Short mmCIF file of C-alpha atoms in Angstrom, two decimals:
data_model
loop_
_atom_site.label_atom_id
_atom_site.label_comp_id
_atom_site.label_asym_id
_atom_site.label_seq_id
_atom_site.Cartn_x
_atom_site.Cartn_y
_atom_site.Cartn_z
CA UNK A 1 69.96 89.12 122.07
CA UNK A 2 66.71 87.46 122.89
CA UNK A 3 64.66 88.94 119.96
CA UNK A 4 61.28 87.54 120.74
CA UNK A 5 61.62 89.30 123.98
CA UNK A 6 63.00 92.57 122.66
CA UNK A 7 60.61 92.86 119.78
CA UNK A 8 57.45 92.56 122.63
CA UNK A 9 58.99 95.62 124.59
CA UNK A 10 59.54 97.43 121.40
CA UNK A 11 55.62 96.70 120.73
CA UNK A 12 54.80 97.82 124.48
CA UNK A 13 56.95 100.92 123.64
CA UNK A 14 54.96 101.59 120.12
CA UNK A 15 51.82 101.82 122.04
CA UNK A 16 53.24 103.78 125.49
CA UNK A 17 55.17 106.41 122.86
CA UNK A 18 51.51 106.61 121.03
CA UNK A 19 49.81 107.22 124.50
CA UNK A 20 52.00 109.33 125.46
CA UNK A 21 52.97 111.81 122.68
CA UNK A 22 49.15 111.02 120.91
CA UNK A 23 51.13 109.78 117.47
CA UNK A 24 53.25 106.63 116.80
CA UNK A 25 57.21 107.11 116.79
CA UNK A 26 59.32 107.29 113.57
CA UNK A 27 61.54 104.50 114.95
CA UNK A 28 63.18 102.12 117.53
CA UNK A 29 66.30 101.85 118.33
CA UNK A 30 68.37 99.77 121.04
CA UNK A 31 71.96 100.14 123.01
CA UNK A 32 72.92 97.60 125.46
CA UNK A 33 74.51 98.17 128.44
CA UNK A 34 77.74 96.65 129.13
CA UNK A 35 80.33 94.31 131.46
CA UNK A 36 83.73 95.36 131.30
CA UNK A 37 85.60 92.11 131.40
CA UNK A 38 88.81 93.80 132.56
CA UNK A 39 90.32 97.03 131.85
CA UNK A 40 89.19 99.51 134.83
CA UNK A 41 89.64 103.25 134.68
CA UNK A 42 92.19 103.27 132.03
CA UNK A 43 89.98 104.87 129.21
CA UNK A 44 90.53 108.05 130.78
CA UNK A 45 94.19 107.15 131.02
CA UNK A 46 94.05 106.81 127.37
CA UNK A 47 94.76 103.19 127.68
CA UNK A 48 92.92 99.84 127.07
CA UNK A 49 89.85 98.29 127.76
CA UNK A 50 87.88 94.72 127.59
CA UNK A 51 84.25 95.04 127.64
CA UNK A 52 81.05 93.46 126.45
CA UNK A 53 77.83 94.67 125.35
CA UNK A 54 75.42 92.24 127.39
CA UNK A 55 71.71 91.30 126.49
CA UNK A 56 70.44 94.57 128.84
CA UNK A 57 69.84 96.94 126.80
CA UNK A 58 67.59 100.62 126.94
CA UNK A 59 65.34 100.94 123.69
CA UNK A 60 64.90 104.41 122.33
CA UNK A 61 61.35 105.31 120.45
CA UNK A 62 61.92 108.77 118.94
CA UNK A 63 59.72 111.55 116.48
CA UNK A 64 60.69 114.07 114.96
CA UNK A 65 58.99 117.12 115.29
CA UNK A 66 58.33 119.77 112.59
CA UNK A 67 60.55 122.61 112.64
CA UNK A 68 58.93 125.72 114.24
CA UNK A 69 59.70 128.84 116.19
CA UNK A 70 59.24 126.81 119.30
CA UNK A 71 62.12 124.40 119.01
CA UNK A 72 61.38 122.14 121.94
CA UNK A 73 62.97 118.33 123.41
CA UNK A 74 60.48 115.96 125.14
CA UNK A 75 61.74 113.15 127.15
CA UNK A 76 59.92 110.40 128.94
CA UNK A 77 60.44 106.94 130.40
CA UNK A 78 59.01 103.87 131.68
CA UNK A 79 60.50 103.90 134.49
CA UNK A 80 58.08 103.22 137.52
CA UNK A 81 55.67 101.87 135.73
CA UNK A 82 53.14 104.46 135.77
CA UNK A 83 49.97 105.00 134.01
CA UNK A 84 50.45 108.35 132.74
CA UNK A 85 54.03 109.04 131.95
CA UNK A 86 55.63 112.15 133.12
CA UNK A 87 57.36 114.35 130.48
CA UNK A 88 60.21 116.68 130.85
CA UNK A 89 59.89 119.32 128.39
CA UNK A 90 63.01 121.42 127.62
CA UNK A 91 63.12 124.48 125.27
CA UNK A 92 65.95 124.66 122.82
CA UNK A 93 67.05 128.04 124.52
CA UNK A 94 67.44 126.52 128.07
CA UNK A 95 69.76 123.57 127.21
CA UNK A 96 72.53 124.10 129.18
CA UNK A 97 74.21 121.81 131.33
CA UNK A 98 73.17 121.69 135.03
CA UNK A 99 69.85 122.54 134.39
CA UNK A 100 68.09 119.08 133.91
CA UNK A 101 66.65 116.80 136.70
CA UNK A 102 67.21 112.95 137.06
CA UNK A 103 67.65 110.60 134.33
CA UNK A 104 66.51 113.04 131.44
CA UNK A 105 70.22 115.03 131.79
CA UNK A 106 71.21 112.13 129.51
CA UNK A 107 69.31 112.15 126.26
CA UNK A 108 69.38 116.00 126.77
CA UNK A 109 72.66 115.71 127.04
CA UNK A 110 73.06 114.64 123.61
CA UNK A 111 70.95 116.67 122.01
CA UNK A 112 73.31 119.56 123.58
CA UNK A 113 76.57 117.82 122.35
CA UNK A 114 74.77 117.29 118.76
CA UNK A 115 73.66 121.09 118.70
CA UNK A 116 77.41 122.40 119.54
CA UNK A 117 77.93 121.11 116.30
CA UNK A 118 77.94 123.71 113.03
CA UNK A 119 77.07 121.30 110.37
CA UNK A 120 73.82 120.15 112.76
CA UNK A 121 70.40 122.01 112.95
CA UNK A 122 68.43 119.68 115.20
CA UNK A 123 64.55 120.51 115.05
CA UNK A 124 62.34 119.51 118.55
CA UNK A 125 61.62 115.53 118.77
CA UNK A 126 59.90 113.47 121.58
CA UNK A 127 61.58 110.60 122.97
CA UNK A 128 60.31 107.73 125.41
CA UNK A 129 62.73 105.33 126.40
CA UNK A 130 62.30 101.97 128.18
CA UNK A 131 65.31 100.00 129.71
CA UNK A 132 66.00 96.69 131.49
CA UNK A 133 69.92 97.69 132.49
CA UNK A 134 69.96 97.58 136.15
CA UNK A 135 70.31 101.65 137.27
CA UNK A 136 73.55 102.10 139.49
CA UNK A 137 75.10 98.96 139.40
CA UNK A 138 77.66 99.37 137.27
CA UNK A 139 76.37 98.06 133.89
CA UNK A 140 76.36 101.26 132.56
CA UNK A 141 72.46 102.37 132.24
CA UNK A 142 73.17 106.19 131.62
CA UNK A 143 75.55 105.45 128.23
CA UNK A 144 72.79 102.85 127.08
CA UNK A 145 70.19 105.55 127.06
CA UNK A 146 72.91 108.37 125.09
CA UNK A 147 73.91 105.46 122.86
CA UNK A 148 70.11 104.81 122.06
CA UNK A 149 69.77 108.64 122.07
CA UNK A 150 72.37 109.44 119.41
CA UNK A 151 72.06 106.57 117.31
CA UNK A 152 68.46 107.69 117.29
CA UNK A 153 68.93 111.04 116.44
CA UNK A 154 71.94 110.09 113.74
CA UNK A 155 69.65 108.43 111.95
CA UNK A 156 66.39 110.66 111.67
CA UNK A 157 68.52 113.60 111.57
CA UNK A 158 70.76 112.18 108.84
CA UNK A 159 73.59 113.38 110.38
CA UNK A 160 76.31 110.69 108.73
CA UNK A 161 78.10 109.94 112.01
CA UNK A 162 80.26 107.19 112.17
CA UNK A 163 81.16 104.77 115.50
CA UNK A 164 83.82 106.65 117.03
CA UNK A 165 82.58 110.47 116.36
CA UNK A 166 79.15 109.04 118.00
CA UNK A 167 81.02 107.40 121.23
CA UNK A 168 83.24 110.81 121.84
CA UNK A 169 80.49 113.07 121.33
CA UNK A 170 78.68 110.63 123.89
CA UNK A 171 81.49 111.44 126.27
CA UNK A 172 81.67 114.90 125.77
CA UNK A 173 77.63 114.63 126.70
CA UNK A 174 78.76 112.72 129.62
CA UNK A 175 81.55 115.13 130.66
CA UNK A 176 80.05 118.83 130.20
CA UNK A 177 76.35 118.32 130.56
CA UNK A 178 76.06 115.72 132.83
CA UNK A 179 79.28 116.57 134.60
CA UNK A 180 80.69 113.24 135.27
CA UNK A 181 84.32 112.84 134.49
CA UNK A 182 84.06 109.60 132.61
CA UNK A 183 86.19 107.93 129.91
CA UNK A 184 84.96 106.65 126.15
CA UNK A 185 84.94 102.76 126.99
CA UNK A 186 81.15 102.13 128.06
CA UNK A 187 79.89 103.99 125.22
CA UNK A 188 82.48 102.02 122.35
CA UNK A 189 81.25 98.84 124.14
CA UNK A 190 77.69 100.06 123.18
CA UNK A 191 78.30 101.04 120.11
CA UNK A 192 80.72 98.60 118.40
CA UNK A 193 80.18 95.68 120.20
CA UNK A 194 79.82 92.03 118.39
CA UNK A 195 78.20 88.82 119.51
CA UNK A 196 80.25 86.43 121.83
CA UNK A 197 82.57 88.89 121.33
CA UNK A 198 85.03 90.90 123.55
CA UNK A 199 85.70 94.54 122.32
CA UNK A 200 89.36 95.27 122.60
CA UNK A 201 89.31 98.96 122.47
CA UNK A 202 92.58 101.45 122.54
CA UNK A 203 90.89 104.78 123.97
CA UNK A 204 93.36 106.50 122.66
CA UNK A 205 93.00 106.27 118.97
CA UNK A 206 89.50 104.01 119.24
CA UNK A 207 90.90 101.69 116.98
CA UNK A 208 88.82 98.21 118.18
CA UNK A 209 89.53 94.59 117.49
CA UNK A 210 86.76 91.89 118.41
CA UNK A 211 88.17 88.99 120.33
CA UNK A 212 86.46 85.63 120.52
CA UNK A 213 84.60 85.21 123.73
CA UNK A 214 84.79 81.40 123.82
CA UNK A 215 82.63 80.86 127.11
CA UNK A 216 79.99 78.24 125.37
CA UNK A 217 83.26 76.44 124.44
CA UNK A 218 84.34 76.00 128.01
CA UNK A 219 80.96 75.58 128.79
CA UNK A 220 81.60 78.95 131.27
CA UNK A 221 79.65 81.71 131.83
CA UNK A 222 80.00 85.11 133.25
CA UNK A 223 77.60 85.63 136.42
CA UNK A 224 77.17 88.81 137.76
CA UNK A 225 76.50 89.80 141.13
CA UNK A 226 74.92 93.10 141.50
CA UNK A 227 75.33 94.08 145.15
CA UNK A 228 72.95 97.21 144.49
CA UNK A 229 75.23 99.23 146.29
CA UNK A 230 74.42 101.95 143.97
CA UNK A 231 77.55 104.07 142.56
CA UNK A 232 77.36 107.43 140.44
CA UNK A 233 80.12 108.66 138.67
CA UNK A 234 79.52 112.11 139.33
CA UNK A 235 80.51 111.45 142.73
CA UNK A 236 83.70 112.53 144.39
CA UNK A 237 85.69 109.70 144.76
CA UNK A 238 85.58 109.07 140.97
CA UNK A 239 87.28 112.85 140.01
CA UNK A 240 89.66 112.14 142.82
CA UNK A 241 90.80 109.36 141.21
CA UNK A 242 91.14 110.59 137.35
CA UNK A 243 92.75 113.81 139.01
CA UNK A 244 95.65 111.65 140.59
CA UNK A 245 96.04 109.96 137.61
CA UNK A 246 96.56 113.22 135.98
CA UNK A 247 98.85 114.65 138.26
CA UNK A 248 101.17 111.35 137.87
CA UNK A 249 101.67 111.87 134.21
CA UNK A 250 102.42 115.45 134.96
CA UNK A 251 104.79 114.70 136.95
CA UNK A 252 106.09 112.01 134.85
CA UNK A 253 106.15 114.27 131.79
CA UNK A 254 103.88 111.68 129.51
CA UNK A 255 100.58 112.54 128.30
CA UNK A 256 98.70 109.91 129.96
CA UNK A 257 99.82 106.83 131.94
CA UNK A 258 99.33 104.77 128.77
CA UNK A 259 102.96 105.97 128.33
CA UNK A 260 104.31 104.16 131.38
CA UNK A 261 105.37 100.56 130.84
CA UNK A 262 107.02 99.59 134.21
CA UNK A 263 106.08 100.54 137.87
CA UNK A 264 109.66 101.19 138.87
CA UNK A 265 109.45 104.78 136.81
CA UNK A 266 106.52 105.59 139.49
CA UNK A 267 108.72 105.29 142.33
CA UNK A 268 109.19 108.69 143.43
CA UNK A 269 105.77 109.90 143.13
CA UNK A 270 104.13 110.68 146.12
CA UNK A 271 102.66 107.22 147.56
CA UNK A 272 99.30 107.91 147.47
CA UNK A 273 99.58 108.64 143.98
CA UNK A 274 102.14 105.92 143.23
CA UNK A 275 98.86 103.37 143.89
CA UNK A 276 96.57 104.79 141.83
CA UNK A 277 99.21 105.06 138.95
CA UNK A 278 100.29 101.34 139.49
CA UNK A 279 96.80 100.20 139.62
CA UNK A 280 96.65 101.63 135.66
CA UNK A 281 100.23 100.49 134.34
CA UNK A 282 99.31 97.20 135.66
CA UNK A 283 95.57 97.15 134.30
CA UNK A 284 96.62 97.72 131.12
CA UNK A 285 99.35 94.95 131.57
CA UNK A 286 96.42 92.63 132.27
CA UNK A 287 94.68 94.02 129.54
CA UNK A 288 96.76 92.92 127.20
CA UNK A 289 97.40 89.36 128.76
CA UNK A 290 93.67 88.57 128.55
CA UNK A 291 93.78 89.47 124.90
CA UNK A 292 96.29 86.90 124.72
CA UNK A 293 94.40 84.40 127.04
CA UNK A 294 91.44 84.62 124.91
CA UNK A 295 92.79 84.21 121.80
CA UNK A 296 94.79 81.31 122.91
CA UNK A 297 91.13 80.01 124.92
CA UNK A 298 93.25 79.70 128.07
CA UNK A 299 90.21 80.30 130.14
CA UNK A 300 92.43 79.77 133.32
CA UNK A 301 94.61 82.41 132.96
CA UNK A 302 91.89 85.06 132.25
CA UNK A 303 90.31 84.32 135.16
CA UNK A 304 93.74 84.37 137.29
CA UNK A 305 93.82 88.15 136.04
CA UNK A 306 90.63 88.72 136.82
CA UNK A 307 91.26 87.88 140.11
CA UNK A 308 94.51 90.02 140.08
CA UNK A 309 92.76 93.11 138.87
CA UNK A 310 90.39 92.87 141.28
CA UNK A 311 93.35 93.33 144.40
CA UNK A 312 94.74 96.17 142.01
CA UNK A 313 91.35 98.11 142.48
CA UNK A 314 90.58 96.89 146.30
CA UNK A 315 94.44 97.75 147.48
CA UNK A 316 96.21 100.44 145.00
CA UNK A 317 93.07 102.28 143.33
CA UNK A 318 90.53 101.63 146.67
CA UNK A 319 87.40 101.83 144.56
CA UNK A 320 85.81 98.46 145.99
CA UNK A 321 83.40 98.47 148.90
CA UNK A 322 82.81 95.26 151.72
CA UNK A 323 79.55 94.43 149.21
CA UNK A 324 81.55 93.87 146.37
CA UNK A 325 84.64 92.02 148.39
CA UNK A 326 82.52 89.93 149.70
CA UNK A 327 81.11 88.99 146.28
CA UNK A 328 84.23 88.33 144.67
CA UNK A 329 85.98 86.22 147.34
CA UNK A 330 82.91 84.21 148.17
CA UNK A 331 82.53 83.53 144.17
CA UNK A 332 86.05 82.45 144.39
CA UNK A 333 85.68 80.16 147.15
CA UNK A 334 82.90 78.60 144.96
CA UNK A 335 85.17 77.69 142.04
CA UNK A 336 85.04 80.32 140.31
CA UNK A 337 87.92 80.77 137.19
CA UNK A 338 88.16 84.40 138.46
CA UNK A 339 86.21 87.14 139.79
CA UNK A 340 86.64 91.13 140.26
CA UNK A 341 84.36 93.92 140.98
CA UNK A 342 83.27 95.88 137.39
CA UNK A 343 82.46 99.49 136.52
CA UNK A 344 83.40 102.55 138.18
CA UNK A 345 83.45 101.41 141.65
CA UNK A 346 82.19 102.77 144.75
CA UNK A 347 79.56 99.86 144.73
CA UNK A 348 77.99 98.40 141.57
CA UNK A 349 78.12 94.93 140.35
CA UNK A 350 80.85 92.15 140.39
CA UNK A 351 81.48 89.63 137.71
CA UNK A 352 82.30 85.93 138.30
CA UNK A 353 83.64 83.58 135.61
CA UNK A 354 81.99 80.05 136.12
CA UNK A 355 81.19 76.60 135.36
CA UNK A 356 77.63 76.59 133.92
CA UNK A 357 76.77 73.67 136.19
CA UNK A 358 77.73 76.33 138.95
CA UNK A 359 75.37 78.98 138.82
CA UNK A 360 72.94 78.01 141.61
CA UNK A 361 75.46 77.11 143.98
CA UNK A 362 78.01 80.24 143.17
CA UNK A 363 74.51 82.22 143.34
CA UNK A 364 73.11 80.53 146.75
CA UNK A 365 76.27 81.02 148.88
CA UNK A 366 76.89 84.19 147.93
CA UNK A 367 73.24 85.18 148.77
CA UNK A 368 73.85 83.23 151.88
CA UNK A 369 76.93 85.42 152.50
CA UNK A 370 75.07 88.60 151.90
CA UNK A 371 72.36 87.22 154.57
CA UNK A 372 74.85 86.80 157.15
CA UNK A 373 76.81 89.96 157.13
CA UNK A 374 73.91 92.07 156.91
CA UNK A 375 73.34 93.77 153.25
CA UNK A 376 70.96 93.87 151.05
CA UNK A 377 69.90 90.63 148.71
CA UNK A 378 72.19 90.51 145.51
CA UNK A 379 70.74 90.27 142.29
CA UNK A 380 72.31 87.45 140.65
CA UNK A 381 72.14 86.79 136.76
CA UNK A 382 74.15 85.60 133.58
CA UNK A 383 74.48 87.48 130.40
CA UNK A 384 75.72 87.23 127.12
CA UNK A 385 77.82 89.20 125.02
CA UNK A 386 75.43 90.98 122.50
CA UNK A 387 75.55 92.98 119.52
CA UNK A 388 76.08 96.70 119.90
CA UNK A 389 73.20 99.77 119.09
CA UNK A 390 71.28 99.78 116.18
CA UNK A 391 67.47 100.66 114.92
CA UNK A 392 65.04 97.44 115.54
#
């Protein structure tokens, strides 16, 4: 985390919360986003993930109102830059899920989750958040801002939540408010994260293990390419997927595809749903080898799965888009270790794992690329793996 830089937004959010809501906030608090080295769309399949919190992060300034007959939720943001800062004002009586615009469904989102709760009485608070994590390109910008939230509201609220009850309350936010059908990895990342370290996270039981990231070692880094394609989970294509996984392990009699070890017991599945079922058995397979990789700093061989994972989820689960191909095979072409689109799909970001002494060449030709073929201008940057949410 670049703390000189973090602890000037925080004082730029001080004064814009003060502006804004006419007194200063009771705290700060930050939740990164994160890159999910490998492991894609298996938290919902109960499986495992990979990911890293980067050095992106949404900060959180919160107050705590007084408790009155009025019971009210204020939410504002910095995002456009505007003078005067709009505020969405929700009473306590109309939180229900569907009924808030835009970005605000998120934080509101948690404050619903929070109130479902019996031993919670949440009084009205304000909230202004600022954040630097790239919106829709798959660096997960929503979960940093319910992260923030409920870290937030855990503390002033004393509410005594640990790690995991904060990331699957998170999801439920995500899942019945905000009615996208997500998994529990981008949240974990957010919250339990360590530096230059890889969170190896079983979404079944949320039992995590930090795994050495060993990129200054190898003198690497991890570039990503963010094709600003933007992708929404609450889209379509993302249900359609989960829902196929579901209907293999039906069909297969196993709670989740976690359960499968070997393709062959797919083979009788209808095919469309054969692919999406291999794409997780062998995920988690690769999972599992890049755990290995990493602890044995065989750089090579993570970025040979990386490369694998990324035909798994262009061919079998068919949630890449030309954008994010033609990131990942021009980055290979470039000497890249490996290279694989991240996040839900549908368009988002890619990552690329490179020679340092690579950046501006892996960067230039793949802007080049994007040039030719039409699209929009990539956004090209490092980033670190960073510490997971906390109060500044």
């Amino acid at each position: 985390m670049n703390t000189a830089f973090t602890a000037q937004r925080a004082q730029v959010l001080q004064q814009k919360f003060m502006d804004t809501f006419g007194q200063a906030p009771d705290g700060i608090w930050r939740a990164p986003g994160r890159v999910n080295l490998i492991g894609e769309h298996t938290d919902y399949n109960l499986g495992f993930v990979l990911p890293f919190a980067i050095d992106k992060n949404a900060l959180v300034a919160v107050r705590r109102k007084a408790a009155n007959k009025t019971q009210s939720y204020q939410f504002a943001s910095t995002y456009g830059a505007q003078d005067t800062v709009e505020i969405t004002e929700i009473l306590h009586e109309n939180l229900v899920p569907g009924t808030v615009p835009g970005w605000a469904a998120y934080p509101a989102a948690v404050a619903y989750v929070l109130d479902q709760l019996p031993q919670v009485q949440l009084d009205g608070f304000e909230l202004l958040v600022d954040s630097n994590v790239p919106v829709g390109s798959g660096l997960s910008s929503s979960h940093a801002i319910e992260v923030g939230t409920i870290v937030a509201l855990n503390d002033l609220f004393e509410l005594g939540l640990n790690k995991k009850e904060m990331a699957r309350l998170t999801q439920r936010a995500e899942n019945e408010f905000v009615g996208a059908p997500t998994g529990i990895m981008d949240q974990s990342a957010s919250l339990m994260s360590g530096a230059e370290h890889a969170l190896f996270l079983d979404c079944r039981t949320l039992d995590s293990q930090l795994v050495p990231l060993p990129l200054d070692e190898h003198q690497l880094v991890v570039l990503v390419i963010d094709t600003r394609v933007e992708h929404s989970n609450s889209d379509g294509g993302y249900g359609a997927r989960r829902a196929s996984c579901e209907q293999a392990a039906s069909e297969l009699g196993v709670e989740s595809l976690r359960d499968i070890q070997d393709v062959g017991q797919l083979e009788n599945l209808d095919p469309l749903v054969r692919r999406r079922a291999t794409h997780i058995v062998t995920e988690n397979q690769r999972v599992l080898h890049t755990v290995k990789a990493l602890r044995a700093s065989d750089m090579n061989a993570v970025g040979q799965l990386l490369n694998a994972s990324h035909v798994s989820m262009r061919d079998d689960y068919e949630i890449s888009c030309p954008e994010l191909d033609l990131a990942v095979s021009i980055a290979q072409g470039a000497g890249a270790l490996g290279a694989r689109m991240t996040g839900g799909g549908f368009g988002g970001s890619a990552i690329a794992l490179i020679s340092e002494d690579k950046i501006n060449l892996v960067s230039e030709t793949i802007t080049d690329a994007f040039a030719r073929a039409g699209y929009r201008s990539p956004s090209i940057f490092t980033v670190i793996a960073d510490e997971g949410a906390g109060s500044l």
